[in-house]
Amino acid sequence: MRDGVVEVSPGRFREVQGRYFDDFVVGHVYEHRPGRTITDADNVWFTLLTMNTHPAHFDYELSKKTEFGRPLVVSPLTIALMTGMSVSDTSGKAIANLGWDEVRMVHPLFVGDTIYCESEILDKRESKSREGQGIVTFKTTAKNQDGVVVSHFKRSVLVWKRGHGNLDD
């Protein structure tokens, strides 16, 4: 079996997503690929979707007068992309997302930038109240195309242990 694919019958394969609690090792780092280039449509759409109407995200003329000289990518879009890019490796078998901590935006992101993310497993423990489940905590970091860290956060998820939950059916 190759990671991410299981043979369901001779010559027939099924893509599977995520890892069981048992598969996570503290200290392991997962690089999430492919990267994601942010378009102007992404940025404007997300500002409208979230009702964040600050002109720094879509008014090119106003943005020319700022220290950045161009519109900033709206921060919740960055967090959403980082989360989405990490799902197949970190929470594809999650029962619940338990939350984000220490969310930081450390460098501006602009339309045309490409982000690449990776997640480091920080901690894992068996659930005290839910048999067959465990909690995994990881730090996800996003870098732009130049390798500059633009954002990072910690996230915890509740995940099935192998042999519990029928997620590969």
PDB file of C-alpha atoms in Angstrom:
ATOM      1  CA  MET A   1       0.000   0.000   0.000  1.00  0.00           C
ATOM      2  CA  ARG A   2       1.282   3.439  -0.957  1.00  0.00           C
ATOM      3  CA  ASP A   3       0.418   6.266   1.438  1.00  0.00           C
ATOM      4  CA  GLY A   4      -2.930   7.678   0.324  1.00  0.00           C
ATOM      5  CA  VAL A   5      -4.031   4.686  -1.765  1.00  0.00           C
ATOM      6  CA  VAL A   6      -5.446   1.317  -0.766  1.00  0.00           C
ATOM      7  CA  GLU A   7      -6.051  -1.667  -3.043  1.00  0.00           C
ATOM      8  CA  VAL A   8      -9.734  -2.613  -2.663  1.00  0.00           C
ATOM      9  CA  SER A   9      -9.616  -5.558  -5.079  1.00  0.00           C
ATOM     10  CA  PRO A  10      -7.013  -6.887  -7.515  1.00  0.00           C
ATOM     11  CA  GLY A  11      -6.029  -4.020  -9.802  1.00  0.00           C
ATOM     12  CA  ARG A  12      -8.571  -1.599  -8.262  1.00  0.00           C
ATOM     13  CA  PHE A  13      -7.437   1.227  -5.959  1.00  0.00           C
ATOM     14  CA  ARG A  14      -9.133   3.829  -3.801  1.00  0.00           C
ATOM     15  CA  GLU A  15      -7.659   7.102  -2.658  1.00  0.00           C
ATOM     16  CA  VAL A  16      -7.823   7.534   1.112  1.00  0.00           C
ATOM     17  CA  GLN A  17      -7.283  10.694   3.048  1.00  0.00           C
ATOM     18  CA  GLY A  18      -5.748  11.434   6.389  1.00  0.00           C
ATOM     19  CA  ARG A  19      -4.050   9.446   9.086  1.00  0.00           C
ATOM     20  CA  TYR A  20      -5.242   7.553  12.100  1.00  0.00           C
ATOM     21  CA  PHE A  21      -4.145   8.612  15.583  1.00  0.00           C
ATOM     22  CA  ASP A  22      -1.682   5.708  15.587  1.00  0.00           C
ATOM     23  CA  ASP A  23       0.068   7.062  12.470  1.00  0.00           C
ATOM     24  CA  PHE A  24       1.110  10.392  13.978  1.00  0.00           C
ATOM     25  CA  VAL A  25       4.610  10.694  15.453  1.00  0.00           C
ATOM     26  CA  VAL A  26       5.561  13.742  17.505  1.00  0.00           C
ATOM     27  CA  GLY A  27       8.248  15.653  15.627  1.00  0.00           C
ATOM     28  CA  HIS A  28       7.256  14.467  12.162  1.00  0.00           C
ATOM     29  CA  VAL A  29       6.701  17.214   9.593  1.00  0.00           C
ATOM     30  CA  TYR A  30       4.279  16.924   6.670  1.00  0.00           C
ATOM     31  CA  GLU A  31       4.821  19.148   3.633  1.00  0.00           C
ATOM     32  CA  HIS A  32       1.462  19.956   2.056  1.00  0.00           C
ATOM     33  CA  ARG A  33       1.563  20.153  -1.716  1.00  0.00           C
ATOM     34  CA  PRO A  34       0.764  21.537  -4.191  1.00  0.00           C
ATOM     35  CA  GLY A  35       1.296  25.184  -3.289  1.00  0.00           C
ATOM     36  CA  ARG A  36      -1.494  27.696  -3.860  1.00  0.00           C
ATOM     37  CA  THR A  37      -1.157  30.954  -5.789  1.00  0.00           C
ATOM     38  CA  ILE A  38      -3.536  33.653  -4.533  1.00  0.00           C
ATOM     39  CA  THR A  39      -5.471  35.429  -7.276  1.00  0.00           C
ATOM     40  CA  ASP A  40      -7.203  38.784  -7.194  1.00  0.00           C
ATOM     41  CA  ALA A  41     -10.531  36.957  -7.570  1.00  0.00           C
ATOM     42  CA  ASP A  42      -9.725  34.820  -4.491  1.00  0.00           C
ATOM     43  CA  ASN A  43      -8.980  37.896  -2.426  1.00  0.00           C
ATOM     44  CA  VAL A  44     -11.966  39.994  -3.526  1.00  0.00           C
ATOM     45  CA  TRP A  45     -14.339  37.034  -3.260  1.00  0.00           C
ATOM     46  CA  PHE A  46     -13.177  36.224   0.267  1.00  0.00           C
ATOM     47  CA  THR A  47     -13.481  39.845   1.429  1.00  0.00           C
ATOM     48  CA  LEU A  48     -17.059  39.871   0.163  1.00  0.00           C
ATOM     49  CA  LEU A  49     -17.882  36.412   1.525  1.00  0.00           C
ATOM     50  CA  THR A  50     -16.684  37.380   5.004  1.00  0.00           C
ATOM     51  CA  MET A  51     -18.058  40.937   4.779  1.00  0.00           C
ATOM     52  CA  ASN A  52     -14.591  42.346   5.460  1.00  0.00           C
ATOM     53  CA  THR A  53     -14.952  45.558   3.520  1.00  0.00           C
ATOM     54  CA  HIS A  54     -11.651  47.174   4.473  1.00  0.00           C
ATOM     55  CA  PRO A  55     -10.421  48.802   1.261  1.00  0.00           C
ATOM     56  CA  ALA A  56      -6.825  47.689   1.900  1.00  0.00           C
ATOM     57  CA  HIS A  57      -7.887  44.358   0.397  1.00  0.00           C
ATOM     58  CA  PHE A  58      -9.439  45.502  -2.893  1.00  0.00           C
ATOM     59  CA  ASP A  59      -8.921  49.230  -3.539  1.00  0.00           C
ATOM     60  CA  TYR A  60      -5.784  49.388  -5.672  1.00  0.00           C
ATOM     61  CA  GLU A  61      -5.630  53.194  -5.708  1.00  0.00           C
ATOM     62  CA  LEU A  62      -5.906  53.518  -1.938  1.00  0.00           C
ATOM     63  CA  SER A  63      -3.430  50.666  -1.484  1.00  0.00           C
ATOM     64  CA  LYS A  64      -0.816  52.538  -3.537  1.00  0.00           C
ATOM     65  CA  LYS A  65      -0.716  55.093  -0.693  1.00  0.00           C
ATOM     66  CA  THR A  66       0.016  52.491   2.011  1.00  0.00           C
ATOM     67  CA  GLU A  67       3.424  51.222   3.116  1.00  0.00           C
ATOM     68  CA  PHE A  68       2.793  48.101   1.004  1.00  0.00           C
ATOM     69  CA  GLY A  69       1.821  49.895  -2.222  1.00  0.00           C
ATOM     70  CA  ARG A  70      -0.701  47.237  -3.208  1.00  0.00           C
ATOM     71  CA  PRO A  71      -3.702  45.367  -1.738  1.00  0.00           C
ATOM     72  CA  LEU A  72      -3.117  42.899   1.073  1.00  0.00           C
ATOM     73  CA  VAL A  73      -4.577  39.401   0.985  1.00  0.00           C
ATOM     74  CA  VAL A  74      -7.302  39.265   3.630  1.00  0.00           C
ATOM     75  CA  SER A  75      -5.990  37.314   6.650  1.00  0.00           C
ATOM     76  CA  PRO A  76      -8.910  34.855   7.030  1.00  0.00           C
ATOM     77  CA  LEU A  77      -8.232  33.662   3.464  1.00  0.00           C
ATOM     78  CA  THR A  78      -4.662  32.823   4.455  1.00  0.00           C
ATOM     79  CA  ILE A  79      -5.876  30.858   7.492  1.00  0.00           C
ATOM     80  CA  ALA A  80      -8.550  29.075   5.434  1.00  0.00           C
ATOM     81  CA  LEU A  81      -6.027  28.045   2.767  1.00  0.00           C
ATOM     82  CA  MET A  82      -3.521  26.862   5.369  1.00  0.00           C
ATOM     83  CA  THR A  83      -6.199  24.784   7.052  1.00  0.00           C
ATOM     84  CA  GLY A  84      -7.460  23.344   3.774  1.00  0.00           C
ATOM     85  CA  MET A  85      -3.987  22.537   2.497  1.00  0.00           C
ATOM     86  CA  SER A  86      -3.246  20.592   5.686  1.00  0.00           C
ATOM     87  CA  VAL A  87      -6.417  18.465   5.831  1.00  0.00           C
ATOM     88  CA  SER A  88      -5.265  15.494   3.763  1.00  0.00           C
ATOM     89  CA  ASP A  89      -2.234  15.003   6.019  1.00  0.00           C
ATOM     90  CA  THR A  90      -3.468  16.100   9.434  1.00  0.00           C
ATOM     91  CA  SER A  91      -7.227  15.920   9.767  1.00  0.00           C
ATOM     92  CA  GLY A  92      -8.558  13.788   6.932  1.00  0.00           C
ATOM     93  CA  LYS A  93      -9.749  11.251   9.506  1.00  0.00           C
ATOM     94  CA  ALA A  94     -10.746  13.795  12.152  1.00  0.00           C
ATOM     95  CA  ILE A  95     -13.963  13.487  14.097  1.00  0.00           C
ATOM     96  CA  ALA A  96     -13.806  17.110  15.186  1.00  0.00           C
ATOM     97  CA  ASN A  97     -11.656  20.170  14.800  1.00  0.00           C
ATOM     98  CA  LEU A  98     -11.011  21.272  18.394  1.00  0.00           C
ATOM     99  CA  GLY A  99      -9.646  24.709  17.629  1.00  0.00           C
ATOM    100  CA  TRP A 100      -6.815  26.987  16.635  1.00  0.00           C
ATOM    101  CA  ASP A 101      -4.327  28.593  19.006  1.00  0.00           C
ATOM    102  CA  GLU A 102      -1.504  31.079  18.641  1.00  0.00           C
ATOM    103  CA  VAL A 103      -2.629  32.265  15.196  1.00  0.00           C
ATOM    104  CA  ARG A 104      -0.041  34.700  13.868  1.00  0.00           C
ATOM    105  CA  MET A 105       0.189  36.734  10.681  1.00  0.00           C
ATOM    106  CA  VAL A 106       3.909  37.534  10.538  1.00  0.00           C
ATOM    107  CA  HIS A 107       4.448  38.858   7.008  1.00  0.00           C
ATOM    108  CA  PRO A 108       2.062  40.389   4.456  1.00  0.00           C
ATOM    109  CA  LEU A 109       0.707  38.254   1.645  1.00  0.00           C
ATOM    110  CA  PHE A 110      -0.180  39.757  -1.726  1.00  0.00           C
ATOM    111  CA  VAL A 111      -2.128  38.776  -4.813  1.00  0.00           C
ATOM    112  CA  GLY A 112       0.200  36.690  -6.976  1.00  0.00           C
ATOM    113  CA  ASP A 113       2.033  35.179  -4.006  1.00  0.00           C
ATOM    114  CA  THR A 114       2.127  31.401  -3.726  1.00  0.00           C
ATOM    115  CA  ILE A 115       1.944  29.775  -0.312  1.00  0.00           C
ATOM    116  CA  TYR A 116       3.411  26.449   0.700  1.00  0.00           C
ATOM    117  CA  CYS A 117       2.460  24.895   4.015  1.00  0.00           C
ATOM    118  CA  GLU A 118       3.838  22.300   6.367  1.00  0.00           C
ATOM    119  CA  SER A 119       2.646  20.886   9.680  1.00  0.00           C
ATOM    120  CA  GLU A 120       4.772  19.601  12.534  1.00  0.00           C
ATOM    121  CA  ILE A 121       3.201  17.172  15.002  1.00  0.00           C
ATOM    122  CA  LEU A 122       3.667  18.726  18.453  1.00  0.00           C
ATOM    123  CA  ASP A 123       1.679  16.418  20.712  1.00  0.00           C
ATOM    124  CA  LYS A 124      -0.696  13.474  20.750  1.00  0.00           C
ATOM    125  CA  ARG A 125      -2.625  11.850  23.539  1.00  0.00           C
ATOM    126  CA  GLU A 126      -5.406   9.336  23.897  1.00  0.00           C
ATOM    127  CA  SER A 127      -8.815  10.786  24.649  1.00  0.00           C
ATOM    128  CA  LYS A 128      -9.776  10.353  28.290  1.00  0.00           C
ATOM    129  CA  SER A 129     -13.495  10.352  27.532  1.00  0.00           C
ATOM    130  CA  ARG A 130     -13.802   8.834  24.047  1.00  0.00           C
ATOM    131  CA  GLU A 131     -12.634   5.285  23.525  1.00  0.00           C
ATOM    132  CA  GLY A 132     -10.932   4.634  20.205  1.00  0.00           C
ATOM    133  CA  GLN A 133     -10.035   8.283  19.706  1.00  0.00           C
ATOM    134  CA  GLY A 134      -7.104  10.583  20.368  1.00  0.00           C
ATOM    135  CA  ILE A 135      -6.153  14.237  20.209  1.00  0.00           C
ATOM    136  CA  VAL A 136      -3.364  15.424  17.917  1.00  0.00           C
ATOM    137  CA  THR A 137      -1.892  18.933  18.088  1.00  0.00           C
ATOM    138  CA  PHE A 138       0.256  20.337  15.306  1.00  0.00           C
ATOM    139  CA  LYS A 139       1.744  23.613  14.141  1.00  0.00           C
ATOM    140  CA  THR A 140       1.033  24.632  10.561  1.00  0.00           C
ATOM    141  CA  THR A 141       3.339  27.161   8.929  1.00  0.00           C
ATOM    142  CA  ALA A 142       2.835  28.963   5.607  1.00  0.00           C
ATOM    143  CA  LYS A 143       5.715  30.343   3.565  1.00  0.00           C
ATOM    144  CA  ASN A 144       5.556  32.374   0.385  1.00  0.00           C
ATOM    145  CA  GLN A 145       7.374  31.570  -2.844  1.00  0.00           C
ATOM    146  CA  ASP A 146      10.526  33.188  -1.437  1.00  0.00           C
ATOM    147  CA  GLY A 147      10.525  30.970   1.655  1.00  0.00           C
ATOM    148  CA  VAL A 148       9.408  33.799   3.960  1.00  0.00           C
ATOM    149  CA  VAL A 149       7.075  32.705   6.771  1.00  0.00           C
ATOM    150  CA  VAL A 150       3.775  34.566   6.364  1.00  0.00           C
ATOM    151  CA  SER A 151       1.649  32.861   9.019  1.00  0.00           C
ATOM    152  CA  HIS A 152       1.515  30.020  11.520  1.00  0.00           C
ATOM    153  CA  PHE A 153      -0.924  28.510  13.996  1.00  0.00           C
ATOM    154  CA  LYS A 154      -1.418  25.545  16.275  1.00  0.00           C
ATOM    155  CA  ARG A 155      -4.449  23.349  15.724  1.00  0.00           C
ATOM    156  CA  SER A 156      -5.863  20.371  17.606  1.00  0.00           C
ATOM    157  CA  VAL A 157      -8.107  17.664  16.185  1.00  0.00           C
ATOM    158  CA  LEU A 158      -9.886  14.623  17.566  1.00  0.00           C
ATOM    159  CA  VAL A 159      -8.932  11.616  15.419  1.00  0.00           C
ATOM    160  CA  TRP A 160      -9.964   7.972  15.197  1.00  0.00           C
ATOM    161  CA  LYS A 161      -7.543   5.262  16.252  1.00  0.00           C
ATOM    162  CA  ARG A 162      -6.913   2.515  13.714  1.00  0.00           C
ATOM    163  CA  GLY A 163      -9.689  -0.099  13.819  1.00  0.00           C
ATOM    164  CA  HIS A 164     -12.281   2.409  15.053  1.00  0.00           C
ATOM    165  CA  GLY A 165     -14.545   4.369  12.753  1.00  0.00           C
ATOM    166  CA  ASN A 166     -15.193   3.141   9.214  1.00  0.00           C
ATOM    167  CA  LEU A 167     -13.542   5.955   7.322  1.00  0.00           C
ATOM    168  CA  ASP A 168     -11.933   3.928   4.556  1.00  0.00           C
ATOM    169  CA  ASP A 169     -15.103   2.173   3.358  1.00  0.00           C
TER     170      ASP A 169
END
